[in-house]
Tab-separated table of N, CA and C in Angstrom:
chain	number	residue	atom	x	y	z
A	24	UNK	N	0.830	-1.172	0.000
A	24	UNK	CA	0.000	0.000	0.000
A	24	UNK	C	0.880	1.242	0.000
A	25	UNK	N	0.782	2.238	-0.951
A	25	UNK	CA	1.212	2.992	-1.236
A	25	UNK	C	0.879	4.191	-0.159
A	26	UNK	N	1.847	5.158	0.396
A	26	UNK	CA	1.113	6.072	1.197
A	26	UNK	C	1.002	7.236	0.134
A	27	UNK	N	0.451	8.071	-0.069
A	27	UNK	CA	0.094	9.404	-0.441
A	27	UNK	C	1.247	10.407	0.051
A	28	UNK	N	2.133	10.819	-0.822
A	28	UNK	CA	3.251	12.092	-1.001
A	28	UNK	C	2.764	13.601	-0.955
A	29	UNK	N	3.129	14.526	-0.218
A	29	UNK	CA	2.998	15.830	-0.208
A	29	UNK	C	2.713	16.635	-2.332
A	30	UNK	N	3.973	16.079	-3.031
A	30	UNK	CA	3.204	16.395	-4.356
A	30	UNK	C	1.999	15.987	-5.143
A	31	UNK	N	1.536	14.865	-4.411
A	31	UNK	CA	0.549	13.847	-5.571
A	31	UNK	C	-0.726	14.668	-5.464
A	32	UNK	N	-1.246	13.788	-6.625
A	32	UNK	CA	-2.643	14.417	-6.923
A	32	UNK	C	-3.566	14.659	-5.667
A	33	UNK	N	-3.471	13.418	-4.862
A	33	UNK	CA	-4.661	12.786	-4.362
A	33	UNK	C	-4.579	13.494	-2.913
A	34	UNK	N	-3.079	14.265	-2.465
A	34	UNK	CA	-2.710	14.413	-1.238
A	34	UNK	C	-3.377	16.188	-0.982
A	35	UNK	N	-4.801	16.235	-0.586
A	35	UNK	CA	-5.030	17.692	-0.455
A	35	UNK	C	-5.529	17.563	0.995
A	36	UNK	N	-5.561	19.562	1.684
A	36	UNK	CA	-5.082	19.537	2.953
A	36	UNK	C	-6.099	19.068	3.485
A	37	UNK	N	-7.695	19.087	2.596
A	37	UNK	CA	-8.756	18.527	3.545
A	37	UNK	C	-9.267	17.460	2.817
A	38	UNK	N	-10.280	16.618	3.474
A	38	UNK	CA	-11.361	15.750	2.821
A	38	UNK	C	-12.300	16.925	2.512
A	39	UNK	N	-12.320	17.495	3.130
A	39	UNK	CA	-13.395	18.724	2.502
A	39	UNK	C	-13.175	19.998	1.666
A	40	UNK	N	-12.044	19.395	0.614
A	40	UNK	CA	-11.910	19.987	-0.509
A	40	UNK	C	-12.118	19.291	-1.390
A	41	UNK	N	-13.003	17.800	-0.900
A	41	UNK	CA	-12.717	16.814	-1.973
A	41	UNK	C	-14.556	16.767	-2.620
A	42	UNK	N	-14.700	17.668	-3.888
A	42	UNK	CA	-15.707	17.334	-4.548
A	42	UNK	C	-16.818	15.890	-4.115
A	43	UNK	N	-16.259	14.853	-4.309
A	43	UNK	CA	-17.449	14.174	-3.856
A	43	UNK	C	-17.774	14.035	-2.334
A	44	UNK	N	-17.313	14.258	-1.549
A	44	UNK	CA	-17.703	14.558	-0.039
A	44	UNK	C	-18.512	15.610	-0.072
A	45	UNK	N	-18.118	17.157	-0.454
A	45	UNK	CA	-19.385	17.794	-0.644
A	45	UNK	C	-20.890	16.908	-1.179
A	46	UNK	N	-20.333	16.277	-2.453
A	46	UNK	CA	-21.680	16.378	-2.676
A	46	UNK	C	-22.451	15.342	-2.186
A	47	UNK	N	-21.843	14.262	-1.158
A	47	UNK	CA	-22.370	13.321	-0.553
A	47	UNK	C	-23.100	13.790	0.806
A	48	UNK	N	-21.997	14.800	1.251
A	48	UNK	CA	-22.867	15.902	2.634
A	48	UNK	C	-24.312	16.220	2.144
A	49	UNK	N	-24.099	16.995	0.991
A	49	UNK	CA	-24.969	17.555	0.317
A	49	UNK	C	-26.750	16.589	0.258
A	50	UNK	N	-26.318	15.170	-0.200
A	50	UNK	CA	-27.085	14.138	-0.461
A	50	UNK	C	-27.326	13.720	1.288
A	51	UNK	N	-26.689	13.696	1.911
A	51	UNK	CA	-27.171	13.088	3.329
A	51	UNK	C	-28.038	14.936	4.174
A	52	UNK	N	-28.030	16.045	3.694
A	52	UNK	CA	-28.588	17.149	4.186
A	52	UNK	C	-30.506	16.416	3.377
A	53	UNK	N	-29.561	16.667	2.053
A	53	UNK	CA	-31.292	16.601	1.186
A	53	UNK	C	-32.046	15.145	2.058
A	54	UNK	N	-31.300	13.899	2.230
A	54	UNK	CA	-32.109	13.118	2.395
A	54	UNK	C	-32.710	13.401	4.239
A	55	UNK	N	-31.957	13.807	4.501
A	55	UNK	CA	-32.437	14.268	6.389
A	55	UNK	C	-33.925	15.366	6.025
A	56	UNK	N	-33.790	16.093	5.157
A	56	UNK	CA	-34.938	17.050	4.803
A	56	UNK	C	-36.069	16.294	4.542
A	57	UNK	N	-35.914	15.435	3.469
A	57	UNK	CA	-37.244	14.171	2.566
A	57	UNK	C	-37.743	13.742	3.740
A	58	UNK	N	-36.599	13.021	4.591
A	58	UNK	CA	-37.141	12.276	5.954
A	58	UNK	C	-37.934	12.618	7.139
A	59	UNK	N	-37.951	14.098	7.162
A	59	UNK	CA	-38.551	15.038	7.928
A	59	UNK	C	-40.190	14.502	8.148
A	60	UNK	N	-40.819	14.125	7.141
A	60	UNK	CA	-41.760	14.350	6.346
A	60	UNK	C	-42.739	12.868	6.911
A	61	UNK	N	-42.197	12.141	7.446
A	61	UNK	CA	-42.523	10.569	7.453
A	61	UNK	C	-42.976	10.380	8.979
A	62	UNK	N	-43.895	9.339	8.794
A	62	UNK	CA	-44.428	9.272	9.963
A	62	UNK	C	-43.616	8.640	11.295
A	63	UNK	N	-44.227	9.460	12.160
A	63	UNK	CA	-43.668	8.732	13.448
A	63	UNK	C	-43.588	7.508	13.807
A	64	UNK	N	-44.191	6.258	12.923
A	64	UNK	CA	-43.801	5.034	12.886
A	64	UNK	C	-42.714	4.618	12.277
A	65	UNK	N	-42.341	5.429	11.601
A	65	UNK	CA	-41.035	5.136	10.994
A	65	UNK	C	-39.461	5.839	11.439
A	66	UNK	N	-39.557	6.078	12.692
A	66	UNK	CA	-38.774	7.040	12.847
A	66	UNK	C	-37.081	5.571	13.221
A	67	UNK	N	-37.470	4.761	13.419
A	67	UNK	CA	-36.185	3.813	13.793
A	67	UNK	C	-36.602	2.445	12.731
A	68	UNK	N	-37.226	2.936	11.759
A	68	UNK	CA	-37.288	2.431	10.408
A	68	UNK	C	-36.422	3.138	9.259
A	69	UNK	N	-37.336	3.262	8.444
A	69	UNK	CA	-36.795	4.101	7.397
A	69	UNK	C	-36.023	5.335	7.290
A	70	UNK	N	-36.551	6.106	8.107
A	70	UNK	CA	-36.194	7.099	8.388
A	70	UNK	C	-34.891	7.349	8.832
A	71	UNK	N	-34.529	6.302	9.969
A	71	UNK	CA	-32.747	6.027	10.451
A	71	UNK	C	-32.339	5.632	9.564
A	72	UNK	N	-32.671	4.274	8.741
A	72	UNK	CA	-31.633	4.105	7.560
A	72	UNK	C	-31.457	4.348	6.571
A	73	UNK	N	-32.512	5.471	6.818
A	73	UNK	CA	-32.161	6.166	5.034
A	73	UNK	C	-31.152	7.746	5.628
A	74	UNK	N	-31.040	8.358	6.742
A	74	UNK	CA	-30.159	9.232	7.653
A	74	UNK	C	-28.930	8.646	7.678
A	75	UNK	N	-29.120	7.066	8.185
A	75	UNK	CA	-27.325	6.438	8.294
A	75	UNK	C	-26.769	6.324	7.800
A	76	UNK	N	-27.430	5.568	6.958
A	76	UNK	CA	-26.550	5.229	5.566
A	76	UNK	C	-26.704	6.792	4.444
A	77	UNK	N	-27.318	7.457	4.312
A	77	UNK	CA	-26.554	8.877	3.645
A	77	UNK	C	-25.721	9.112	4.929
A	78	UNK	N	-25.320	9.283	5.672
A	78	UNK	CA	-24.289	9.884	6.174
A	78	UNK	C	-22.936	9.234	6.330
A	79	UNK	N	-23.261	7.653	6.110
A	79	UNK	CA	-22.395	7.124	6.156
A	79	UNK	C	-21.300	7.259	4.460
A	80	UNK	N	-21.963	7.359	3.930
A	80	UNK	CA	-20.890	8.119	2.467
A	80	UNK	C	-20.329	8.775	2.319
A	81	UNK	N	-20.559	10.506	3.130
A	81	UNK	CA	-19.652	11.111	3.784
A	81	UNK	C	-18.202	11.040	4.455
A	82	UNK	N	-18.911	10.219	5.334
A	82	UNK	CA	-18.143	10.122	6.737
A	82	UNK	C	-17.308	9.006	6.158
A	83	UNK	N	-17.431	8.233	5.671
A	83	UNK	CA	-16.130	6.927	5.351
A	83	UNK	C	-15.475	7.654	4.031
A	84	UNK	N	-16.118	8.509	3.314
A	84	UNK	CA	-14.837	9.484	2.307
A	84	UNK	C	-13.873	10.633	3.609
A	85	UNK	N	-14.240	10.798	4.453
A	85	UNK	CA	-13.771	11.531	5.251
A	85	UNK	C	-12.483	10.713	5.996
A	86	UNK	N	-13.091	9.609	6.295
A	86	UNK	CA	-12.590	8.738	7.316
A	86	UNK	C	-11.378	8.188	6.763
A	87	UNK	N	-11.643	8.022	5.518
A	87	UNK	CA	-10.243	7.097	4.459
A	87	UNK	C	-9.200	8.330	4.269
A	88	UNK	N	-9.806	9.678	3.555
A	88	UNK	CA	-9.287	10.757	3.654
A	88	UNK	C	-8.060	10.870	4.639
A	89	UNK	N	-8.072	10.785	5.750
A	89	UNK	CA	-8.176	11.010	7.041
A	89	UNK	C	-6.532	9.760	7.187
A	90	UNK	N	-6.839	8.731	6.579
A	90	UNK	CA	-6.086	7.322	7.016
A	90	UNK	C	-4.678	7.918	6.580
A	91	UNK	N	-4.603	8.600	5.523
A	91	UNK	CA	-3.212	9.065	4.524
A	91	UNK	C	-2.402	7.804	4.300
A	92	UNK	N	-3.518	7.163	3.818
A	92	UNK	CA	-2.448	5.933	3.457
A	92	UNK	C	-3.692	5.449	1.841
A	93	UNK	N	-3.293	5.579	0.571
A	93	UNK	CA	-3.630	5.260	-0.276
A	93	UNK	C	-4.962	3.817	-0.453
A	94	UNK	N	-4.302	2.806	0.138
A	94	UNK	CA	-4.849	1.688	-0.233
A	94	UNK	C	-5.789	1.771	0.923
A	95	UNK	N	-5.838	1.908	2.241
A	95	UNK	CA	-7.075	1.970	3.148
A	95	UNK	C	-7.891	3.118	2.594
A	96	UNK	N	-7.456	4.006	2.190
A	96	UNK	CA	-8.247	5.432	1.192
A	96	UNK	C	-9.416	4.769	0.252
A	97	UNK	N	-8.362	3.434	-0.406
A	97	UNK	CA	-9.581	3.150	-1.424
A	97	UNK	C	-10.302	2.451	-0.831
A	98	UNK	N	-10.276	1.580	0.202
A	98	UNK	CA	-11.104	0.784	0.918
A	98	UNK	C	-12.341	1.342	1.283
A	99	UNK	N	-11.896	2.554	2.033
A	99	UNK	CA	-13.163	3.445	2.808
A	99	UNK	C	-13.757	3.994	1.331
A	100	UNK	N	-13.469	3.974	0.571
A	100	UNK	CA	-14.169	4.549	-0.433
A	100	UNK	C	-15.347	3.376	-1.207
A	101	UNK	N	-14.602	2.545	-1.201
A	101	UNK	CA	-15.440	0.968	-1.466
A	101	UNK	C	-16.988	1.063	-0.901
A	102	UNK	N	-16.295	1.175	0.928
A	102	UNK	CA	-17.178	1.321	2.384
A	102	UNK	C	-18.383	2.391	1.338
A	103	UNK	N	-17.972	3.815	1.211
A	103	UNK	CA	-18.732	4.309	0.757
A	103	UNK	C	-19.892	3.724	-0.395
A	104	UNK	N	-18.636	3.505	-1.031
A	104	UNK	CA	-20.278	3.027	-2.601
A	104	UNK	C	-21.099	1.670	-1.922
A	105	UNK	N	-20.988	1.082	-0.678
A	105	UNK	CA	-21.915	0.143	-0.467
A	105	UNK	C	-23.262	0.934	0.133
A	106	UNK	N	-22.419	1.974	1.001
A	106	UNK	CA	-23.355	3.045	1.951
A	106	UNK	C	-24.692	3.465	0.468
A	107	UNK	N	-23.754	3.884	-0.127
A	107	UNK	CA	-24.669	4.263	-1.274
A	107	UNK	C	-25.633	3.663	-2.172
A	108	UNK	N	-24.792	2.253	-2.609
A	108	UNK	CA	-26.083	1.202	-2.465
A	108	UNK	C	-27.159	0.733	-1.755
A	109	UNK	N	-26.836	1.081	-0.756
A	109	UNK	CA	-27.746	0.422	0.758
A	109	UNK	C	-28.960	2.052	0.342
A	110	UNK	N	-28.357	3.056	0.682
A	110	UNK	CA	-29.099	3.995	0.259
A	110	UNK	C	-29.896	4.364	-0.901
A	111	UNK	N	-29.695	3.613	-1.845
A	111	UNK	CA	-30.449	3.343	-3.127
A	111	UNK	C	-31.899	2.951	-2.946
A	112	UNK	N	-31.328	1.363	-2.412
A	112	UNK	CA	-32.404	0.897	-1.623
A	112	UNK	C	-33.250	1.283	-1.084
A	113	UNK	N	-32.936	1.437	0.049
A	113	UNK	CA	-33.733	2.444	0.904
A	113	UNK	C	-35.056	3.491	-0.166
A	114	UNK	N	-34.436	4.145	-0.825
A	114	UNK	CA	-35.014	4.967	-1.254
A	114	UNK	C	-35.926	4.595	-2.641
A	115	UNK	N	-35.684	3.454	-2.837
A	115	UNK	CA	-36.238	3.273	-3.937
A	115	UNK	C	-37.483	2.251	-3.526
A	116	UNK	N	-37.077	1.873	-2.744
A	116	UNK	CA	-38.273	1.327	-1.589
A	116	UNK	C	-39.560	2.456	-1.078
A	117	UNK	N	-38.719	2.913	-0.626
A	117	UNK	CA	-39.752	4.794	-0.421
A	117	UNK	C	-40.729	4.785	-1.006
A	118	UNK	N	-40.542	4.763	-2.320
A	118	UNK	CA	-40.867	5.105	-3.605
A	118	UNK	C	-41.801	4.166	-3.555
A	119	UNK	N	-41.928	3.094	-3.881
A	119	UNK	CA	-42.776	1.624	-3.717
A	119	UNK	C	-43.686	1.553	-2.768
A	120	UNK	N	-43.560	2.287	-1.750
A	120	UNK	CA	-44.735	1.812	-0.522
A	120	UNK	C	-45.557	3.008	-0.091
A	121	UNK	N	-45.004	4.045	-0.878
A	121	UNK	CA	-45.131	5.656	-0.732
A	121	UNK	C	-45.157	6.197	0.281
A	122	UNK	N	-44.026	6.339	0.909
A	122	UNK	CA	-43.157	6.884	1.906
A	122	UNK	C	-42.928	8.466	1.030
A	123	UNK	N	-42.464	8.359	0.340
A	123	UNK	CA	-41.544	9.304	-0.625
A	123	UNK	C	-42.402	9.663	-1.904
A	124	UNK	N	-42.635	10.818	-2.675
A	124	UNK	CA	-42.753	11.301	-3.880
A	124	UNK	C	-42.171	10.819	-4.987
A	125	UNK	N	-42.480	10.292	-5.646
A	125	UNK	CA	-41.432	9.769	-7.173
A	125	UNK	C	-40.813	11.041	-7.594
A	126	UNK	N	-41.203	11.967	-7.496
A	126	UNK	CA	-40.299	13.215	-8.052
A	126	UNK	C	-38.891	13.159	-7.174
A	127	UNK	N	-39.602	13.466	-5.542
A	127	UNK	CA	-37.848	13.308	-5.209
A	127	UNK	C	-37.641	11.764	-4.681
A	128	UNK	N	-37.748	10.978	-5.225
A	128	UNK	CA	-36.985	9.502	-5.233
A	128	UNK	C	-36.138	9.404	-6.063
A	129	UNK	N	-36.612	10.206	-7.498
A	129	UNK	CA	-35.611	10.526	-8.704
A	129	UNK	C	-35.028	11.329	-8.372
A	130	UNK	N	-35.418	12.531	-7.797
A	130	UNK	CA	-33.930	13.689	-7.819
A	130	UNK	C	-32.787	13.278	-6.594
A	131	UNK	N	-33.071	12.609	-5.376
A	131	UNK	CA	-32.000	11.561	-4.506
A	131	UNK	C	-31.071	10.740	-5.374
A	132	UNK	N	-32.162	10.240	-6.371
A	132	UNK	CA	-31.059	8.695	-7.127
A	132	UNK	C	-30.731	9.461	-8.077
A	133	UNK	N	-30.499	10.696	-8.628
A	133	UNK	CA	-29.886	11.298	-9.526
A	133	UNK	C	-28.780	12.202	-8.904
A	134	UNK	N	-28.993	12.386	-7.626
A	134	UNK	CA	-27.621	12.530	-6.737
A	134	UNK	C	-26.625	11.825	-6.646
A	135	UNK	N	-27.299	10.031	-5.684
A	135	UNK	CA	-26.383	9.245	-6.057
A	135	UNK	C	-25.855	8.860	-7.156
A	136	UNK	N	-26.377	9.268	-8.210
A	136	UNK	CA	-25.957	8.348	-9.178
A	136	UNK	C	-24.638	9.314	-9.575
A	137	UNK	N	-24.751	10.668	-9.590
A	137	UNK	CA	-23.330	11.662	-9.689
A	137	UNK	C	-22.075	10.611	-8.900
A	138	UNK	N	-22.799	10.676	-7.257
A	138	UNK	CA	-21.256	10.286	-6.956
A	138	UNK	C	-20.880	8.774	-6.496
A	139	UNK	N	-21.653	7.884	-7.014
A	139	UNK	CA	-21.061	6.677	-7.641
A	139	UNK	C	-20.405	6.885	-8.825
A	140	UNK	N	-20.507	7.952	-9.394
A	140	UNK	CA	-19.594	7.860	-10.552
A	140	UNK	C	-18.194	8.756	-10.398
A	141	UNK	N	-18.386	9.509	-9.259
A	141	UNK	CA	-17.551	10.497	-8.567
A	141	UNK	C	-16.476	9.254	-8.039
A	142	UNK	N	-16.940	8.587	-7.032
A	142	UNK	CA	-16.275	7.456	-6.151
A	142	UNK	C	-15.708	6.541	-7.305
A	143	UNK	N	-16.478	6.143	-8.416
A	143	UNK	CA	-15.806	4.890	-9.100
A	143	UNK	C	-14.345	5.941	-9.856
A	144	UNK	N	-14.494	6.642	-10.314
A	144	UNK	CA	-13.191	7.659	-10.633
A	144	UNK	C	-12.605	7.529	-9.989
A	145	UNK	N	-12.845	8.060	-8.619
A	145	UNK	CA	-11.261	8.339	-7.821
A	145	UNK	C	-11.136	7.302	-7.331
A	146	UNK	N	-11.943	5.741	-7.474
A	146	UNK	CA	-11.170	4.943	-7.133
A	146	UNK	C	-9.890	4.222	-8.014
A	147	UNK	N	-10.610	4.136	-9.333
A	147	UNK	CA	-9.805	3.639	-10.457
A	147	UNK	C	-8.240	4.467	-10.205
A	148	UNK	N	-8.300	6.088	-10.211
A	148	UNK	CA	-7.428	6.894	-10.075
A	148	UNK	C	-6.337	6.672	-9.226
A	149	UNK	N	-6.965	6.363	-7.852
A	149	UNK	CA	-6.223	6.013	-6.817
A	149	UNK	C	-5.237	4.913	-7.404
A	150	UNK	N	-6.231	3.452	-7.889
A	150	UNK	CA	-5.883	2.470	-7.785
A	150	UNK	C	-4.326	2.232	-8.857
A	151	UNK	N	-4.555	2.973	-10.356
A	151	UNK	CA	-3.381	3.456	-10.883
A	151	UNK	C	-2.048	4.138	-10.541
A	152	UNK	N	-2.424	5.304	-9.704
A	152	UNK	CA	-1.294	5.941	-8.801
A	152	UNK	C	-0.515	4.890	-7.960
A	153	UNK	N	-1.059	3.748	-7.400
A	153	UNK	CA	-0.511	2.665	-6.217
A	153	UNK	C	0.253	1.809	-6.639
């Protein structure tokens, strides 16, 4: 495992200069908002795991960020795109039992779908640099 060098691409001073962490914050704000909305039976249902798991995409790009070591970097990033799958789920379920609006079930999975493609980049990227 390669560690990450002061010149390289990948070595910047924050995780929170890193484009897809914004926009995964971004996606775990919007989905805490949608969730607002849902009934009090669902509050340690749906509602938590559609909160955890968006936040958990964040927080494990943060967390790998954080490791300064390349190959655990890509790991937590892995961590992430499952968070994000799991969160797919979730939401596309929503959608199915009508929890959620089909309008924003699509504009959530048109979030994720940015940064699964954000994450599969910088993983490939990473994985070349190593």
């Amino acid at each position: 495992m390669a560690s990450r060098e002061k010149g390289d691409t990948t070595a910047f001073n924050s995780y929170r200069d890193l484009i897809v962490w914004k926009a995964a914050l971004r996606l775990a704000v919007d989905c805490y908002s949608a969730t607002k909305a849902f009934p009090n039976s669902e509050a340690y249902g749906m509602t938590s795991q559609i909160r955890r798991s968006a936040a958990s995409i964040a927080a494990n790009v943060a967390e790998g960020h954080g490791r300064e070591n390349t190959g655990a970097f890509i790991q937590f990033l892995r961590v992430a795109q499952g968070s994000l799958k799991e969160l797919e789920t979730h939401l596309i379920l929503c959608g199915e039992v009508g929890l959620m609006v089909e309008a924003k079930v699509a504009s959530l999975l048109g979030q994720t779908d940015e940064i699964g493609k954000m994450l599969r980049s910088m993983i490939r990227s990473l994985q070349q640099k190593s």
